[in-house]
Amino acid sequence: MKYFDMLAKLGIGNAHPGGFAATLRQLEQFPIPTNSRILEVGCGTGRTSCYLAAQGHDVVGLDIRPDMIAKAKKRAEKENATLTFLEGDAISLPFPDESFDVILVESVSIFTDTGKAFSEYYRVLRFGGQLFDREMIQRKPMPIEINQEITKFYHVDRLWDIKDWSALVQTVGFIRSQIEGPFMFPKSSEDLFEHPDYYQQIDVGSFLDLSIWEIISKYNNIMDSYEEYIGYILVIGTK
């Protein structure tokens, strides 16, 4: 079992860097204009997308995993939220050019071809539109064995640092860009306590699946043991 399989089976909606608390802080610090058309890339179980739809925005949530999309649709029904969920890939977005005012990404770009993903974000953004992408980063150089352990667990090629992200967002063509952070990861229990997910959908029998507990244990060990090396940033680009 892989990390994303565990997230899907447990229906976790706050696995992105900083949890749902970071999402709320971002939306408070960088308010989205009223009635914006928003694309959330890698929407997972749809928690953020449904929250944005409840604020009156026109929201499309996209995820590569059909099991995540199925849970996102069920969440929308339970929350009585009106929005669209589609299956799709960040590196080949199924939308025409200049389709969205805002693109929101919460820990997706690092798990795919990051350059292609950013080119797609730029393509489907309208002129004047903004990208908000919160991603895990390498806060400082780390021993190679630690780097390998982290990249193997998350199935990523490498961990980017701030300079890498800054260079990418400028290369793609955004007229203005900024990077907030780096921030340290909070304890996951803090987010669960402060912002419980009342619409989390857990697959039957998941708590009896030892492979799930192995992934959770490994995740907690990485977060606790290597917190000095990893963190997250918010990349903002204006087209």
PDB file of N, CA, C and O in Angstrom, residues 14-82:
ATOM      1  N   ASN A  14      -7.644  16.440   4.992  1.00  0.00           N
ATOM      2  CA  ASN A  14      -6.746  17.511   5.452  1.00  0.00           C
ATOM      3  C   ASN A  14      -5.286  17.090   5.404  1.00  0.00           C
ATOM      4  O   ASN A  14      -4.473  17.565   6.194  1.00  0.00           O
ATOM      5  N   ALA A  15      -4.944  16.203   4.467  1.00  0.00           N
ATOM      6  CA  ALA A  15      -3.575  15.673   4.415  1.00  0.00           C
ATOM      7  C   ALA A  15      -2.576  16.655   3.822  1.00  0.00           C
ATOM      8  O   ALA A  15      -1.371  16.468   3.940  1.00  0.00           O
ATOM      9  N   HIS A  16      -3.060  17.712   3.195  1.00  0.00           N
ATOM     10  CA  HIS A  16      -2.152  18.660   2.557  1.00  0.00           C
ATOM     11  C   HIS A  16      -1.359  19.445   3.612  1.00  0.00           C
ATOM     12  O   HIS A  16      -1.763  19.536   4.773  1.00  0.00           O
ATOM     13  N   PRO A  17      -0.223  20.029   3.212  1.00  0.00           N
ATOM     14  CA  PRO A  17       0.655  20.735   4.171  1.00  0.00           C
ATOM     15  C   PRO A  17      -0.075  21.793   4.990  1.00  0.00           C
ATOM     16  O   PRO A  17      -0.723  22.672   4.442  1.00  0.00           O
ATOM     17  N   GLY A  18       0.057  21.678   6.306  1.00  0.00           N
ATOM     18  CA  GLY A  18      -0.590  22.636   7.186  1.00  0.00           C
ATOM     19  C   GLY A  18      -2.014  22.285   7.542  1.00  0.00           C
ATOM     20  O   GLY A  18      -2.621  22.924   8.397  1.00  0.00           O
ATOM     21  N   GLY A  19      -2.575  21.252   6.876  1.00  0.00           N
ATOM     22  CA  GLY A  19      -3.928  20.826   7.163  1.00  0.00           C
ATOM     23  C   GLY A  19      -4.981  21.846   6.753  1.00  0.00           C
ATOM     24  O   GLY A  19      -4.704  22.829   6.053  1.00  0.00           O
ATOM     25  N   PHE A  20      -6.207  21.619   7.193  1.00  0.00           N
ATOM     26  CA  PHE A  20      -7.304  22.516   6.814  1.00  0.00           C
ATOM     27  C   PHE A  20      -7.133  23.895   7.450  1.00  0.00           C
ATOM     28  O   PHE A  20      -7.609  24.897   6.907  1.00  0.00           O
ATOM     29  N   ALA A  21      -6.422  23.945   8.576  1.00  0.00           N
ATOM     30  CA  ALA A  21      -6.152  25.235   9.218  1.00  0.00           C
ATOM     31  C   ALA A  21      -5.355  26.144   8.285  1.00  0.00           C
ATOM     32  O   ALA A  21      -5.608  27.347   8.207  1.00  0.00           O
ATOM     33  N   ALA A  22      -4.384  25.569   7.559  1.00  0.00           N
ATOM     34  CA  ALA A  22      -3.589  26.354   6.617  1.00  0.00           C
ATOM     35  C   ALA A  22      -4.436  26.831   5.448  1.00  0.00           C
ATOM     36  O   ALA A  22      -4.241  27.930   4.926  1.00  0.00           O
ATOM     37  N   THR A  23      -5.389  26.013   5.034  1.00  0.00           N
ATOM     38  CA  THR A  23      -6.315  26.426   3.978  1.00  0.00           C
ATOM     39  C   THR A  23      -7.109  27.651   4.406  1.00  0.00           C
ATOM     40  O   THR A  23      -7.223  28.634   3.663  1.00  0.00           O
ATOM     41  N   LEU A  24      -7.640  27.605   5.612  1.00  0.00           N
ATOM     42  CA  LEU A  24      -8.447  28.724   6.114  1.00  0.00           C
ATOM     43  C   LEU A  24      -7.604  29.984   6.287  1.00  0.00           C
ATOM     44  O   LEU A  24      -8.066  31.089   5.964  1.00  0.00           O
ATOM     45  N   ARG A  25      -6.366  29.822   6.777  1.00  0.00           N
ATOM     46  CA  ARG A  25      -5.485  30.984   6.929  1.00  0.00           C
ATOM     47  C   ARG A  25      -5.169  31.603   5.578  1.00  0.00           C
ATOM     48  O   ARG A  25      -5.145  32.835   5.428  1.00  0.00           O
ATOM     49  N   GLN A  26      -4.922  30.754   4.590  1.00  0.00           N
ATOM     50  CA  GLN A  26      -4.616  31.257   3.249  1.00  0.00           C
ATOM     51  C   GLN A  26      -5.783  32.060   2.690  1.00  0.00           C
ATOM     52  O   GLN A  26      -5.599  33.149   2.140  1.00  0.00           O
ATOM     53  N   LEU A  27      -6.999  31.537   2.824  1.00  0.00           N
ATOM     54  CA  LEU A  27      -8.171  32.210   2.278  1.00  0.00           C
ATOM     55  C   LEU A  27      -8.461  33.514   3.007  1.00  0.00           C
ATOM     56  O   LEU A  27      -9.032  34.442   2.429  1.00  0.00           O
ATOM     57  N   GLU A  28      -8.058  33.590   4.267  1.00  0.00           N
ATOM     58  CA  GLU A  28      -8.223  34.835   5.018  1.00  0.00           C
ATOM     59  C   GLU A  28      -7.175  35.863   4.615  1.00  0.00           C
ATOM     60  O   GLU A  28      -7.463  37.046   4.464  1.00  0.00           O
ATOM     61  N   GLN A  29      -5.931  35.382   4.412  1.00  0.00           N
ATOM     62  CA  GLN A  29      -4.849  36.294   4.050  1.00  0.00           C
ATOM     63  C   GLN A  29      -4.944  36.740   2.595  1.00  0.00           C
ATOM     64  O   GLN A  29      -4.602  37.891   2.267  1.00  0.00           O
ATOM     65  N   PHE A  30      -5.393  35.847   1.735  1.00  0.00           N
ATOM     66  CA  PHE A  30      -5.507  36.150   0.307  1.00  0.00           C
ATOM     67  C   PHE A  30      -6.941  35.865  -0.146  1.00  0.00           C
ATOM     68  O   PHE A  30      -7.208  34.837  -0.780  1.00  0.00           O
ATOM     69  N   PRO A  31      -7.859  36.766   0.175  1.00  0.00           N
ATOM     70  CA  PRO A  31      -9.278  36.529  -0.153  1.00  0.00           C
ATOM     71  C   PRO A  31      -9.490  36.365  -1.658  1.00  0.00           C
ATOM     72  O   PRO A  31      -8.894  37.083  -2.466  1.00  0.00           O
ATOM     73  N   ILE A  32     -10.328  35.430  -2.003  1.00  0.00           N
ATOM     74  CA  ILE A  32     -10.659  35.196  -3.404  1.00  0.00           C
ATOM     75  C   ILE A  32     -11.831  36.095  -3.791  1.00  0.00           C
ATOM     76  O   ILE A  32     -12.820  36.174  -3.060  1.00  0.00           O
ATOM     77  N   PRO A  33     -11.732  36.819  -4.910  1.00  0.00           N
ATOM     78  CA  PRO A  33     -12.822  37.714  -5.319  1.00  0.00           C
ATOM     79  C   PRO A  33     -14.165  37.000  -5.395  1.00  0.00           C
ATOM     80  O   PRO A  33     -14.244  35.816  -5.738  1.00  0.00           O
ATOM     81  N   THR A  34     -15.220  37.715  -5.076  1.00  0.00           N
ATOM     82  CA  THR A  34     -16.569  37.162  -5.058  1.00  0.00           C
ATOM     83  C   THR A  34     -16.935  36.534  -6.396  1.00  0.00           C
ATOM     84  O   THR A  34     -16.610  37.062  -7.458  1.00  0.00           O
ATOM     85  N   ASN A  35     -17.599  35.387  -6.319  1.00  0.00           N
ATOM     86  CA  ASN A  35     -18.126  34.694  -7.507  1.00  0.00           C
ATOM     87  C   ASN A  35     -17.036  34.305  -8.511  1.00  0.00           C
ATOM     88  O   ASN A  35     -17.243  34.361  -9.726  1.00  0.00           O
ATOM     89  N   SER A  36     -15.881  33.942  -8.005  1.00  0.00           N
ATOM     90  CA  SER A  36     -14.792  33.510  -8.889  1.00  0.00           C
ATOM     91  C   SER A  36     -15.059  32.100  -9.424  1.00  0.00           C
ATOM     92  O   SER A  36     -15.736  31.287  -8.787  1.00  0.00           O
ATOM     93  N   ARG A  37     -14.517  31.845 -10.603  1.00  0.00           N
ATOM     94  CA  ARG A  37     -14.523  30.484 -11.136  1.00  0.00           C
ATOM     95  C   ARG A  37     -13.202  29.855 -10.716  1.00  0.00           C
ATOM     96  O   ARG A  37     -12.121  30.315 -11.126  1.00  0.00           O
ATOM     97  N   ILE A  38     -13.283  28.795  -9.916  1.00  0.00           N
ATOM     98  CA  ILE A  38     -12.110  28.211  -9.272  1.00  0.00           C
ATOM     99  C   ILE A  38     -11.926  26.764  -9.711  1.00  0.00           C
ATOM    100  O   ILE A  38     -12.888  25.984  -9.751  1.00  0.00           O
ATOM    101  N   LEU A  39     -10.677  26.407  -9.997  1.00  0.00           N
ATOM    102  CA  LEU A  39     -10.310  25.013 -10.228  1.00  0.00           C
ATOM    103  C   LEU A  39      -9.415  24.570  -9.085  1.00  0.00           C
ATOM    104  O   LEU A  39      -8.375  25.179  -8.837  1.00  0.00           O
ATOM    105  N   GLU A  40      -9.838  23.517  -8.381  1.00  0.00           N
ATOM    106  CA  GLU A  40      -8.936  22.899  -7.408  1.00  0.00           C
ATOM    107  C   GLU A  40      -8.345  21.646  -8.029  1.00  0.00           C
ATOM    108  O   GLU A  40      -9.062  20.678  -8.315  1.00  0.00           O
ATOM    109  N   VAL A  41      -7.046  21.660  -8.245  1.00  0.00           N
ATOM    110  CA  VAL A  41      -6.343  20.526  -8.833  1.00  0.00           C
ATOM    111  C   VAL A  41      -5.896  19.588  -7.708  1.00  0.00           C
ATOM    112  O   VAL A  41      -5.236  20.002  -6.763  1.00  0.00           O
ATOM    113  N   GLY A  42      -6.273  18.320  -7.823  1.00  0.00           N
ATOM    114  CA  GLY A  42      -5.970  17.369  -6.761  1.00  0.00           C
ATOM    115  C   GLY A  42      -6.895  17.571  -5.577  1.00  0.00           C
ATOM    116  O   GLY A  42      -6.465  17.683  -4.433  1.00  0.00           O
ATOM    117  N   CYS A  43      -8.199  17.602  -5.858  1.00  0.00           N
ATOM    118  CA  CYS A  43      -9.181  17.961  -4.828  1.00  0.00           C
ATOM    119  C   CYS A  43      -9.375  16.887  -3.778  1.00  0.00           C
ATOM    120  O   CYS A  43      -9.964  17.140  -2.722  1.00  0.00           O
ATOM    121  N   GLY A  44      -8.891  15.665  -4.049  1.00  0.00           N
ATOM    122  CA  GLY A  44      -9.050  14.598  -3.073  1.00  0.00           C
ATOM    123  C   GLY A  44     -10.510  14.340  -2.758  1.00  0.00           C
ATOM    124  O   GLY A  44     -11.352  14.221  -3.651  1.00  0.00           O
ATOM    125  N   THR A  45     -10.843  14.279  -1.462  1.00  0.00           N
ATOM    126  CA  THR A  45     -12.219  13.992  -1.054  1.00  0.00           C
ATOM    127  C   THR A  45     -13.111  15.226  -1.086  1.00  0.00           C
ATOM    128  O   THR A  45     -14.255  15.173  -0.650  1.00  0.00           O
ATOM    129  N   GLY A  46     -12.587  16.344  -1.576  1.00  0.00           N
ATOM    130  CA  GLY A  46     -13.425  17.501  -1.861  1.00  0.00           C
ATOM    131  C   GLY A  46     -13.684  18.466  -0.721  1.00  0.00           C
ATOM    132  O   GLY A  46     -14.537  19.343  -0.839  1.00  0.00           O
ATOM    133  N   ARG A  47     -12.942  18.360   0.363  1.00  0.00           N
ATOM    134  CA  ARG A  47     -13.240  19.214   1.512  1.00  0.00           C
ATOM    135  C   ARG A  47     -13.059  20.699   1.190  1.00  0.00           C
ATOM    136  O   ARG A  47     -13.953  21.514   1.462  1.00  0.00           O
ATOM    137  N   THR A  48     -11.929  21.056   0.603  1.00  0.00           N
ATOM    138  CA  THR A  48     -11.684  22.463   0.268  1.00  0.00           C
ATOM    139  C   THR A  48     -12.631  22.943  -0.827  1.00  0.00           C
ATOM    140  O   THR A  48     -13.171  24.058  -0.750  1.00  0.00           O
ATOM    141  N   SER A  49     -12.846  22.124  -1.833  1.00  0.00           N
ATOM    142  CA  SER A  49     -13.742  22.510  -2.928  1.00  0.00           C
ATOM    143  C   SER A  49     -15.152  22.791  -2.423  1.00  0.00           C
ATOM    144  O   SER A  49     -15.786  23.780  -2.817  1.00  0.00           O
ATOM    145  N   CYS A  50     -15.654  21.937  -1.553  1.00  0.00           N
ATOM    146  CA  CYS A  50     -17.000  22.135  -1.012  1.00  0.00           C
ATOM    147  C   CYS A  50     -17.063  23.401  -0.156  1.00  0.00           C
ATOM    148  O   CYS A  50     -18.060  24.134  -0.181  1.00  0.00           O
ATOM    149  N   TYR A  51     -16.000  23.656   0.583  1.00  0.00           N
ATOM    150  CA  TYR A  51     -15.950  24.872   1.405  1.00  0.00           C
ATOM    151  C   TYR A  51     -16.025  26.107   0.518  1.00  0.00           C
ATOM    152  O   TYR A  51     -16.758  27.057   0.812  1.00  0.00           O
ATOM    153  N   LEU A  52     -15.283  26.112  -0.580  1.00  0.00           N
ATOM    154  CA  LEU A  52     -15.282  27.256  -1.492  1.00  0.00           C
ATOM    155  C   LEU A  52     -16.632  27.421  -2.178  1.00  0.00           C
ATOM    156  O   LEU A  52     -17.108  28.541  -2.378  1.00  0.00           O
ATOM    157  N   ALA A  53     -17.256  26.307  -2.535  1.00  0.00           N
ATOM    158  CA  ALA A  53     -18.574  26.379  -3.169  1.00  0.00           C
ATOM    159  C   ALA A  53     -19.595  26.986  -2.212  1.00  0.00           C
ATOM    160  O   ALA A  53     -20.476  27.753  -2.639  1.00  0.00           O
ATOM    161  N   ALA A  54     -19.445  26.679  -0.931  1.00  0.00           N
ATOM    162  CA  ALA A  54     -20.364  27.233   0.067  1.00  0.00           C
ATOM    163  C   ALA A  54     -20.200  28.741   0.217  1.00  0.00           C
ATOM    164  O   ALA A  54     -21.110  29.419   0.707  1.00  0.00           O
ATOM    165  N   GLN A  55     -19.046  29.264  -0.223  1.00  0.00           N
ATOM    166  CA  GLN A  55     -18.810  30.711  -0.176  1.00  0.00           C
ATOM    167  C   GLN A  55     -19.368  31.418  -1.408  1.00  0.00           C
ATOM    168  O   GLN A  55     -19.235  32.632  -1.555  1.00  0.00           O
ATOM    169  N   GLY A  56     -19.989  30.656  -2.307  1.00  0.00           N
ATOM    170  CA  GLY A  56     -20.647  31.246  -3.467  1.00  0.00           C
ATOM    171  C   GLY A  56     -19.834  31.210  -4.751  1.00  0.00           C
ATOM    172  O   GLY A  56     -20.256  31.774  -5.764  1.00  0.00           O
ATOM    173  N   HIS A  57     -18.678  30.531  -4.733  1.00  0.00           N
ATOM    174  CA  HIS A  57     -17.847  30.458  -5.936  1.00  0.00           C
ATOM    175  C   HIS A  57     -18.317  29.341  -6.873  1.00  0.00           C
ATOM    176  O   HIS A  57     -18.988  28.391  -6.455  1.00  0.00           O
ATOM    177  N   ASP A  58     -17.934  29.464  -8.132  1.00  0.00           N
ATOM    178  CA  ASP A  58     -18.188  28.442  -9.150  1.00  0.00           C
ATOM    179  C   ASP A  58     -16.963  27.525  -9.157  1.00  0.00           C
ATOM    180  O   ASP A  58     -15.906  27.895  -9.668  1.00  0.00           O
ATOM    181  N   VAL A  59     -17.106  26.338  -8.595  1.00  0.00           N
ATOM    182  CA  VAL A  59     -15.948  25.491  -8.308  1.00  0.00           C
ATOM    183  C   VAL A  59     -15.966  24.201  -9.119  1.00  0.00           C
ATOM    184  O   VAL A  59     -17.003  23.547  -9.257  1.00  0.00           O
ATOM    185  N   VAL A  60     -14.782  23.856  -9.631  1.00  0.00           N
ATOM    186  CA  VAL A  60     -14.549  22.556 -10.249  1.00  0.00           C
ATOM    187  C   VAL A  60     -13.417  21.882  -9.478  1.00  0.00           C
ATOM    188  O   VAL A  60     -12.343  22.462  -9.309  1.00  0.00           O
ATOM    189  N   GLY A  61     -13.674  20.677  -8.995  1.00  0.00           N
ATOM    190  CA  GLY A  61     -12.642  19.896  -8.328  1.00  0.00           C
ATOM    191  C   GLY A  61     -12.176  18.777  -9.229  1.00  0.00           C
ATOM    192  O   GLY A  61     -12.993  18.037  -9.797  1.00  0.00           O
ATOM    193  N   LEU A  62     -10.859  18.643  -9.377  1.00  0.00           N
ATOM    194  CA  LEU A  62     -10.277  17.655 -10.284  1.00  0.00           C
ATOM    195  C   LEU A  62      -9.331  16.750  -9.516  1.00  0.00           C
ATOM    196  O   LEU A  62      -8.514  17.233  -8.713  1.00  0.00           O
ATOM    197  N   ASP A  63      -9.417  15.447  -9.741  1.00  0.00           N
ATOM    198  CA  ASP A  63      -8.477  14.517  -9.113  1.00  0.00           C
ATOM    199  C   ASP A  63      -8.244  13.343 -10.046  1.00  0.00           C
ATOM    200  O   ASP A  63      -9.140  12.934 -10.789  1.00  0.00           O
ATOM    201  N   ILE A  64      -7.042  12.789  -9.972  1.00  0.00           N
ATOM    202  CA  ILE A  64      -6.667  11.696 -10.872  1.00  0.00           C
ATOM    203  C   ILE A  64      -7.236  10.358 -10.411  1.00  0.00           C
ATOM    204  O   ILE A  64      -7.307   9.407 -11.182  1.00  0.00           O
ATOM    205  N   ARG A  65      -7.655  10.287  -9.133  1.00  0.00           N
ATOM    206  CA  ARG A  65      -8.135   9.029  -8.568  1.00  0.00           C
ATOM    207  C   ARG A  65      -9.663   8.987  -8.555  1.00  0.00           C
ATOM    208  O   ARG A  65     -10.313   9.812  -7.912  1.00  0.00           O
ATOM    209  N   PRO A  66     -10.256   7.989  -9.223  1.00  0.00           N
ATOM    210  CA  PRO A  66     -11.720   7.883  -9.233  1.00  0.00           C
ATOM    211  C   PRO A  66     -12.310   7.625  -7.849  1.00  0.00           C
ATOM    212  O   PRO A  66     -13.437   8.054  -7.569  1.00  0.00           O
ATOM    213  N   ASP A  67     -11.562   6.941  -6.969  1.00  0.00           N
ATOM    214  CA  ASP A  67     -12.092   6.692  -5.629  1.00  0.00           C
ATOM    215  C   ASP A  67     -12.189   7.988  -4.829  1.00  0.00           C
ATOM    216  O   ASP A  67     -13.113   8.182  -4.019  1.00  0.00           O
ATOM    217  N   MET A  68     -11.257   8.906  -5.043  1.00  0.00           N
ATOM    218  CA  MET A  68     -11.337  10.213  -4.397  1.00  0.00           C
ATOM    219  C   MET A  68     -12.519  11.014  -4.939  1.00  0.00           C
ATOM    220  O   MET A  68     -13.254  11.660  -4.175  1.00  0.00           O
ATOM    221  N   ILE A  69     -12.707  11.000  -6.245  1.00  0.00           N
ATOM    222  CA  ILE A  69     -13.807  11.740  -6.854  1.00  0.00           C
ATOM    223  C   ILE A  69     -15.153  11.212  -6.353  1.00  0.00           C
ATOM    224  O   ILE A  69     -16.082  11.982  -6.075  1.00  0.00           O
ATOM    225  N   ALA A  70     -15.263   9.901  -6.208  1.00  0.00           N
ATOM    226  CA  ALA A  70     -16.506   9.313  -5.714  1.00  0.00           C
ATOM    227  C   ALA A  70     -16.822   9.815  -4.307  1.00  0.00           C
ATOM    228  O   ALA A  70     -17.975  10.148  -3.993  1.00  0.00           O
ATOM    229  N   LYS A  71     -15.796   9.901  -3.460  1.00  0.00           N
ATOM    230  CA  LYS A  71     -16.008  10.382  -2.098  1.00  0.00           C
ATOM    231  C   LYS A  71     -16.288  11.889  -2.087  1.00  0.00           C
ATOM    232  O   LYS A  71     -17.053  12.374  -1.244  1.00  0.00           O
ATOM    233  N   ALA A  72     -15.658  12.610  -2.997  1.00  0.00           N
ATOM    234  CA  ALA A  72     -15.910  14.052  -3.088  1.00  0.00           C
ATOM    235  C   ALA A  72     -17.366  14.316  -3.458  1.00  0.00           C
ATOM    236  O   ALA A  72     -18.007  15.222  -2.908  1.00  0.00           O
ATOM    237  N   LYS A  73     -17.910  13.532  -4.374  1.00  0.00           N
ATOM    238  CA  LYS A  73     -19.305  13.708  -4.781  1.00  0.00           C
ATOM    239  C   LYS A  73     -20.255  13.389  -3.627  1.00  0.00           C
ATOM    240  O   LYS A  73     -21.267  14.075  -3.426  1.00  0.00           O
ATOM    241  N   LYS A  74     -19.924  12.370  -2.851  1.00  0.00           N
ATOM    242  CA  LYS A  74     -20.753  12.031  -1.693  1.00  0.00           C
ATOM    243  C   LYS A  74     -20.694  13.142  -0.642  1.00  0.00           C
ATOM    244  O   LYS A  74     -21.696  13.471  -0.010  1.00  0.00           O
ATOM    245  N   ARG A  75     -19.494  13.713  -0.474  1.00  0.00           N
ATOM    246  CA  ARG A  75     -19.366  14.831   0.467  1.00  0.00           C
ATOM    247  C   ARG A  75     -20.249  16.004   0.027  1.00  0.00           C
ATOM    248  O   ARG A  75     -20.932  16.608   0.856  1.00  0.00           O
ATOM    249  N   ALA A  76     -20.201  16.315  -1.247  1.00  0.00           N
ATOM    250  CA  ALA A  76     -20.996  17.431  -1.757  1.00  0.00           C
ATOM    251  C   ALA A  76     -22.486  17.209  -1.503  1.00  0.00           C
ATOM    252  O   ALA A  76     -23.217  18.145  -1.148  1.00  0.00           O
ATOM    253  N   GLU A  77     -22.941  15.969  -1.671  1.00  0.00           N
ATOM    254  CA  GLU A  77     -24.342  15.657  -1.408  1.00  0.00           C
ATOM    255  C   GLU A  77     -24.680  15.883   0.058  1.00  0.00           C
ATOM    256  O   GLU A  77     -25.713  16.485   0.391  1.00  0.00           O
ATOM    257  N   LYS A  78     -23.803  15.415   0.946  1.00  0.00           N
ATOM    258  CA  LYS A  78     -24.053  15.543   2.378  1.00  0.00           C
ATOM    259  C   LYS A  78     -23.997  16.999   2.832  1.00  0.00           C
ATOM    260  O   LYS A  78     -24.732  17.397   3.744  1.00  0.00           O
ATOM    261  N   GLU A  79     -23.125  17.779   2.200  1.00  0.00           N
ATOM    262  CA  GLU A  79     -22.995  19.192   2.569  1.00  0.00           C
ATOM    263  C   GLU A  79     -23.963  20.078   1.796  1.00  0.00           C
ATOM    264  O   GLU A  79     -23.997  21.289   2.010  1.00  0.00           O
ATOM    265  N   ASN A  80     -24.724  19.465   0.879  1.00  0.00           N
ATOM    266  CA  ASN A  80     -25.652  20.217   0.031  1.00  0.00           C
ATOM    267  C   ASN A  80     -24.915  21.318  -0.730  1.00  0.00           C
ATOM    268  O   ASN A  80     -25.399  22.452  -0.857  1.00  0.00           O
ATOM    269  N   ALA A  81     -23.729  20.966  -1.234  1.00  0.00           N
ATOM    270  CA  ALA A  81     -22.888  21.911  -1.977  1.00  0.00           C
ATOM    271  C   ALA A  81     -23.063  21.695  -3.475  1.00  0.00           C
ATOM    272  O   ALA A  81     -23.137  20.563  -3.949  1.00  0.00           O
ATOM    273  N   THR A  82     -23.120  22.793  -4.207  1.00  0.00           N
ATOM    274  CA  THR A  82     -23.285  22.725  -5.664  1.00  0.00           C
ATOM    275  C   THR A  82     -21.957  23.033  -6.340  1.00  0.00           C
ATOM    276  O   THR A  82     -21.459  24.169  -6.298  1.00  0.00           O
TER     277      THR A  82
END
